[in-house]
CSV table of C-alpha atoms in Angstrom, one decimal:
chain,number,residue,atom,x,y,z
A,1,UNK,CA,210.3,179.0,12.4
A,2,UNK,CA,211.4,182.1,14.3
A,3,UNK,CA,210.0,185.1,14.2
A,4,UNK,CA,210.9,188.9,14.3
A,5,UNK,CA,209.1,192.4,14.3
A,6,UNK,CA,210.3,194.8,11.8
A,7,UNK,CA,208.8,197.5,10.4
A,8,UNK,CA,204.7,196.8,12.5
A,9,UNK,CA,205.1,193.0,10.9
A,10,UNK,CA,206.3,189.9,11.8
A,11,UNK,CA,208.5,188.0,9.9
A,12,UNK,CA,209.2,184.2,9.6
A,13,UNK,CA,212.9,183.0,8.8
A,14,UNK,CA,215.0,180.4,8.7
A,15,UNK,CA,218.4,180.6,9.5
A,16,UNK,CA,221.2,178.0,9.2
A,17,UNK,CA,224.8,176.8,8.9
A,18,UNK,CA,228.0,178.7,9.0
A,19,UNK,CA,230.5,180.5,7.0
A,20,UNK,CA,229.5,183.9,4.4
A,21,UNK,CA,226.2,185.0,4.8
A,22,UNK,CA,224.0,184.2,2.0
A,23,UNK,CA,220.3,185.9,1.9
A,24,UNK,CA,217.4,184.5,-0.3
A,25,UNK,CA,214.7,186.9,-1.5
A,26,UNK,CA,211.7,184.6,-2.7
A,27,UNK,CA,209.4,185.1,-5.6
A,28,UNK,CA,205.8,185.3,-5.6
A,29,UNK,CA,203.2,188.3,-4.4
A,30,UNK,CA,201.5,188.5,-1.4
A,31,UNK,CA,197.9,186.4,-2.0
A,32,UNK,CA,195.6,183.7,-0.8
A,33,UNK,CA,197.2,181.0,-2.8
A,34,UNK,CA,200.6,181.4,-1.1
A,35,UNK,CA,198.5,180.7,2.8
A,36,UNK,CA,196.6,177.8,0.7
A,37,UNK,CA,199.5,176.3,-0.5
A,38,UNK,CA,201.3,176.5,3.1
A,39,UNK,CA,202.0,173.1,4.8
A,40,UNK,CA,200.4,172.0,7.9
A,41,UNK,CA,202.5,173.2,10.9
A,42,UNK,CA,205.8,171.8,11.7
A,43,UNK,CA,205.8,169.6,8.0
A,44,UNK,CA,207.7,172.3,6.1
A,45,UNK,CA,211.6,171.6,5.9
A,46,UNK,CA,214.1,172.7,4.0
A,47,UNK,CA,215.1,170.4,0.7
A,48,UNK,CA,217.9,172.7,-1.3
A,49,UNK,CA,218.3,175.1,1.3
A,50,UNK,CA,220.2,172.8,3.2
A,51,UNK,CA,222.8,172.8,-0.2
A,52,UNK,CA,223.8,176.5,1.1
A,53,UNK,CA,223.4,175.9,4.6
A,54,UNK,CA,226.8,173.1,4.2
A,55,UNK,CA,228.4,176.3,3.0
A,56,UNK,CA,227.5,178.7,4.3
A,57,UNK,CA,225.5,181.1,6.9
A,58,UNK,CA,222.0,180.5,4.9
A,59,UNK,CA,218.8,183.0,5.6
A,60,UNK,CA,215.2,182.2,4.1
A,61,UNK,CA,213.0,185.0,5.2
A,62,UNK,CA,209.0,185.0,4.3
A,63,UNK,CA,208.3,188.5,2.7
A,64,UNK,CA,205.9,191.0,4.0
A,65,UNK,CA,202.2,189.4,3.2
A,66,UNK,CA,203.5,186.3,2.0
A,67,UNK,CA,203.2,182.8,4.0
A,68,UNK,CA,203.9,182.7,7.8
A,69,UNK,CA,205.0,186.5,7.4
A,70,UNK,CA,202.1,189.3,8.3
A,71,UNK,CA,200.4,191.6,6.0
A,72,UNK,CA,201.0,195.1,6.7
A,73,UNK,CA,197.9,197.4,7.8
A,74,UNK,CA,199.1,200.3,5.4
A,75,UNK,CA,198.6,197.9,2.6
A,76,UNK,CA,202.5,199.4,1.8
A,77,UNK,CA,204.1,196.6,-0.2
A,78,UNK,CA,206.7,199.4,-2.2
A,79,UNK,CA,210.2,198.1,-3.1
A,80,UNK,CA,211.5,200.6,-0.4
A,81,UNK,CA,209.3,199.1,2.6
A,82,UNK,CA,210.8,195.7,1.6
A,83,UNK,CA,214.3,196.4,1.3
A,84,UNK,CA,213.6,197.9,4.8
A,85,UNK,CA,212.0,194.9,5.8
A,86,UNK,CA,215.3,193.2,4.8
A,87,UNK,CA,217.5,195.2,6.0
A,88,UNK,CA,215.9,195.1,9.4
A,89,UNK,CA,216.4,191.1,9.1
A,90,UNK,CA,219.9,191.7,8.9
A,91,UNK,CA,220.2,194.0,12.1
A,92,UNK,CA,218.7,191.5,13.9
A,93,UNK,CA,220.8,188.5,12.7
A,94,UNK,CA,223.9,191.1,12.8
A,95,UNK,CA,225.1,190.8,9.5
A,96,UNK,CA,226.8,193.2,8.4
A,97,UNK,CA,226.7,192.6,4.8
A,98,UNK,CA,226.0,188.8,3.0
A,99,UNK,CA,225.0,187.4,-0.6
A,100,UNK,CA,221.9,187.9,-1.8
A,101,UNK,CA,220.1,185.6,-4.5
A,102,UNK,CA,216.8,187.9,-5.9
A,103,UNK,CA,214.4,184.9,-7.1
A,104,UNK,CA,211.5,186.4,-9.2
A,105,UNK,CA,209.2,189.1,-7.2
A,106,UNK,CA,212.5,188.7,-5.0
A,107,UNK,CA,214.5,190.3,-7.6
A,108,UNK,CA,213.8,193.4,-8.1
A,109,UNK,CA,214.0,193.8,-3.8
A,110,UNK,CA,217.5,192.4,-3.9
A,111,UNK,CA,218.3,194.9,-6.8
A,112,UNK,CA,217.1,197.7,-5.4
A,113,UNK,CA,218.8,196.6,-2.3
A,114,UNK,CA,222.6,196.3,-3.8
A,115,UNK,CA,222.2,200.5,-5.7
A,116,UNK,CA,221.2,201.5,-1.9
A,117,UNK,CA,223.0,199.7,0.6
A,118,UNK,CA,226.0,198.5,-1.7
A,119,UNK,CA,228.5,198.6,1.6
A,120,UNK,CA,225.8,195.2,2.9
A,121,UNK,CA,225.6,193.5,-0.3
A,122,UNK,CA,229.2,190.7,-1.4
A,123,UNK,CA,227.2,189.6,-4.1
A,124,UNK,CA,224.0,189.8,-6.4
A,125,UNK,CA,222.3,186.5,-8.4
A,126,UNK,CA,219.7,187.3,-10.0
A,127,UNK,CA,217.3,184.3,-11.3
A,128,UNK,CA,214.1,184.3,-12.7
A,129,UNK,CA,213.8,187.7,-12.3
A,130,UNK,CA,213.6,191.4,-14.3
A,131,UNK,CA,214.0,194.9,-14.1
A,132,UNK,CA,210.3,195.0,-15.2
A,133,UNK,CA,208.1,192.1,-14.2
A,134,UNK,CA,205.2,193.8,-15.9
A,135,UNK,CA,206.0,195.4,-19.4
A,136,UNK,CA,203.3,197.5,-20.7
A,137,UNK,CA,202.6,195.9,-23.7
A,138,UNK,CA,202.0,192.8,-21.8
A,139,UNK,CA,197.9,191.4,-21.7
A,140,UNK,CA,197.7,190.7,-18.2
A,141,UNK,CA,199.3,193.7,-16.7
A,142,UNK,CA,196.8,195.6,-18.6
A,143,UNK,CA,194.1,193.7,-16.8
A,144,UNK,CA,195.6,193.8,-13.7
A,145,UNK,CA,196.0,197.7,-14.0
A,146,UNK,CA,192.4,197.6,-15.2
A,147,UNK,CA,191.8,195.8,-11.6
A,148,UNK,CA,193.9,198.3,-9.7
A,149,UNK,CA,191.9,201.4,-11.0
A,150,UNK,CA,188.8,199.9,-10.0
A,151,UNK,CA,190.5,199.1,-6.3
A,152,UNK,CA,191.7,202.7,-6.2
A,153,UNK,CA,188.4,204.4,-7.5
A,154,UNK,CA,185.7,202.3,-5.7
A,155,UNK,CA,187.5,200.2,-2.6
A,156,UNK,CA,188.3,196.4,-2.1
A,157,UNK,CA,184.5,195.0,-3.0
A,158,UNK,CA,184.0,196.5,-6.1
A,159,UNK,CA,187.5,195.1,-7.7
A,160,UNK,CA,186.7,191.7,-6.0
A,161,UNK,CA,183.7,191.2,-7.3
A,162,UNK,CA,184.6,192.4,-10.9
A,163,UNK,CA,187.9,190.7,-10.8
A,164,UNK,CA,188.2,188.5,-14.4
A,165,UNK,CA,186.1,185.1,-14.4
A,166,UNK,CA,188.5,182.2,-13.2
A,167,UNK,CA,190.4,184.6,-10.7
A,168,UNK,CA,189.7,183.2,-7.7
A,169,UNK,CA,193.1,183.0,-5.4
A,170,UNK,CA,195.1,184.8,-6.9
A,171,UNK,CA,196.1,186.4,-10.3
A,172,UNK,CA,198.8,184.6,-11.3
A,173,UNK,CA,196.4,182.7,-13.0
A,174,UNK,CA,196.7,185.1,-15.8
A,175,UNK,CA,200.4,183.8,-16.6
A,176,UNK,CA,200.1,180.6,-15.5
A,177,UNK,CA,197.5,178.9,-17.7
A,178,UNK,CA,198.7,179.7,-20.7
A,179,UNK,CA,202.4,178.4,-19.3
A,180,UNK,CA,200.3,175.3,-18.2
A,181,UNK,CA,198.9,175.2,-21.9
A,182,UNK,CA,202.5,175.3,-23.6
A,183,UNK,CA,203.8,172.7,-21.3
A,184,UNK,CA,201.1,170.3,-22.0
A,185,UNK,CA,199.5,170.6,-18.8
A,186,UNK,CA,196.4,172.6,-18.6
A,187,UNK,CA,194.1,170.0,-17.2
A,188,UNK,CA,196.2,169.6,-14.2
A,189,UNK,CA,197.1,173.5,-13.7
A,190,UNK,CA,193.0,174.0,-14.1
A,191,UNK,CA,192.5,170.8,-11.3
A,192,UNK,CA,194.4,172.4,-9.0
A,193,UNK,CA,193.2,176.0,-9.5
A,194,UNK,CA,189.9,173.9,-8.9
A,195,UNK,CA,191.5,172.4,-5.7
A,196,UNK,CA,192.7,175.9,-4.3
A,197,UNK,CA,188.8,177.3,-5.2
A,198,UNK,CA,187.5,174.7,-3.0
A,199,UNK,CA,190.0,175.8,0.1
A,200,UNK,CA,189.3,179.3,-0.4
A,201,UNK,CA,185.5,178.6,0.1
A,202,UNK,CA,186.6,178.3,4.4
A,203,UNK,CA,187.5,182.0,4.3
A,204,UNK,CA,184.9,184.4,4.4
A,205,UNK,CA,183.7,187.0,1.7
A,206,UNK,CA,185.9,190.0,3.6
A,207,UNK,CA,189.0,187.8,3.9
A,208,UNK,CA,188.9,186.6,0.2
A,209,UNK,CA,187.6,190.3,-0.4
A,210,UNK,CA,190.8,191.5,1.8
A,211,UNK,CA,193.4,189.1,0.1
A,212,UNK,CA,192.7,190.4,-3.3
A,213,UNK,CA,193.2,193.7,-2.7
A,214,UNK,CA,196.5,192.8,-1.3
A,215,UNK,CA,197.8,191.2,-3.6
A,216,UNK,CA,196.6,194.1,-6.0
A,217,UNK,CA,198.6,197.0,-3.5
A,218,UNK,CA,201.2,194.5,-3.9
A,219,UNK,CA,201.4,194.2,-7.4
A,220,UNK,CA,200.8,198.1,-7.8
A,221,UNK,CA,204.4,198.6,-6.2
A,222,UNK,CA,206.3,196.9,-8.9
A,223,UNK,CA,204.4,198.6,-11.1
């Protein structure tokens, strides 16, 4: 994949095909699950991105934090610093303006993108995505913003180590299981947070300490 620096990170993209420019904003948050689940070198390829790539002048790019991409220092995940970030993607590609499709987390990035550079968006698709990812009334944004006052207050260490028992790659886990559970498959969603436990155990206590707290700053700017 090639790389760029924009904004004191590196970015991985993909670029491909010809035609109307067409931009994909990924979901997800910057965390340690994300860099467990990444292939081995050289094995990822594209399955549906090829689809767009027929048609048109496709971009993948791997948001700040999240896969081959780097985490920024300033632990500055805002939606501002990522439409930046995309922005910057397009200088260096020179496109003027393209399609975007906002998947999830990607969303609200694509969204804010279109209100403040409208003269570099053609189009906006929005899919499995809101204006507010974490409602108030919802039960694990209350935990995570339990989480983040303890990050904010008394550092990285002290949320890590009183993050909420089974929490151990990510938070997502908070969703997930009980999606896993309404699906019918909570013994294979709680095998493979099992799985991604057992990887995480080759990073040490900082990194895993480190990670967490990212995600957490991450989280914090959707907020």
């Amino acid at each position: 994949m090639p790389s760029v620096e924009i904004n004191g990170c590196s970015f991985h993209y993909q670029h491909a095909g010809q035609g109307s420019a067409v931009v994909f904003v990924h979901g997800g948050f910057a965390n340690l699950a994300l860099q467990l689940k990444l292939p081995a070198a050289g094995e990822w390829e594209w399955s549906w991105e090829w689809d767009f790539a027929s048609d048109f002048d496709f971009v993948w790019y791997d948001r700040r934090g999240c896969y081959h991409s780097s985490r920024p220092v300033t632990n500055d995940y805002s939606l501002e610093a990522q439409v930046a970030d995309l922005e910057g993607l397009l200088d260096h590609l020179n496109i003027a303006s393209a399609h975007l499709i906002g998947s999830s987390a990607g969303g609200p990035i694509a969204v804010v993108f279109a209100a403040t550079k409208p003269d570099r968006v053609k189009s906006l698709i929005l899919t499995g995505t809101a204006c507010d990812l974490f409602p108030p009334d919802d039960k694990p944004a209350k935990i995570i913003q339990e989480q983040i006052a303890i990050l904010e207050a008394a550092g990285p260490e002290a949320a890590f180590s009183q993050r909420p028992e089974g929490i151990h790659t990510s938070v997502d886990v908070l969703w997930e299981i009980e999606e896993a559970r309404e699906r019918g498959r909570l013994q294979e969603y709680i095998d493979s947070q099992k799985a991604l436990e057992q990887q995480a155990e080759r990073y040490s206590w900082h990194e895993r300490v480190q990670w967490y707290a990212t995600e957490l700053w991450n989280i914090k700017a959707y907020m």
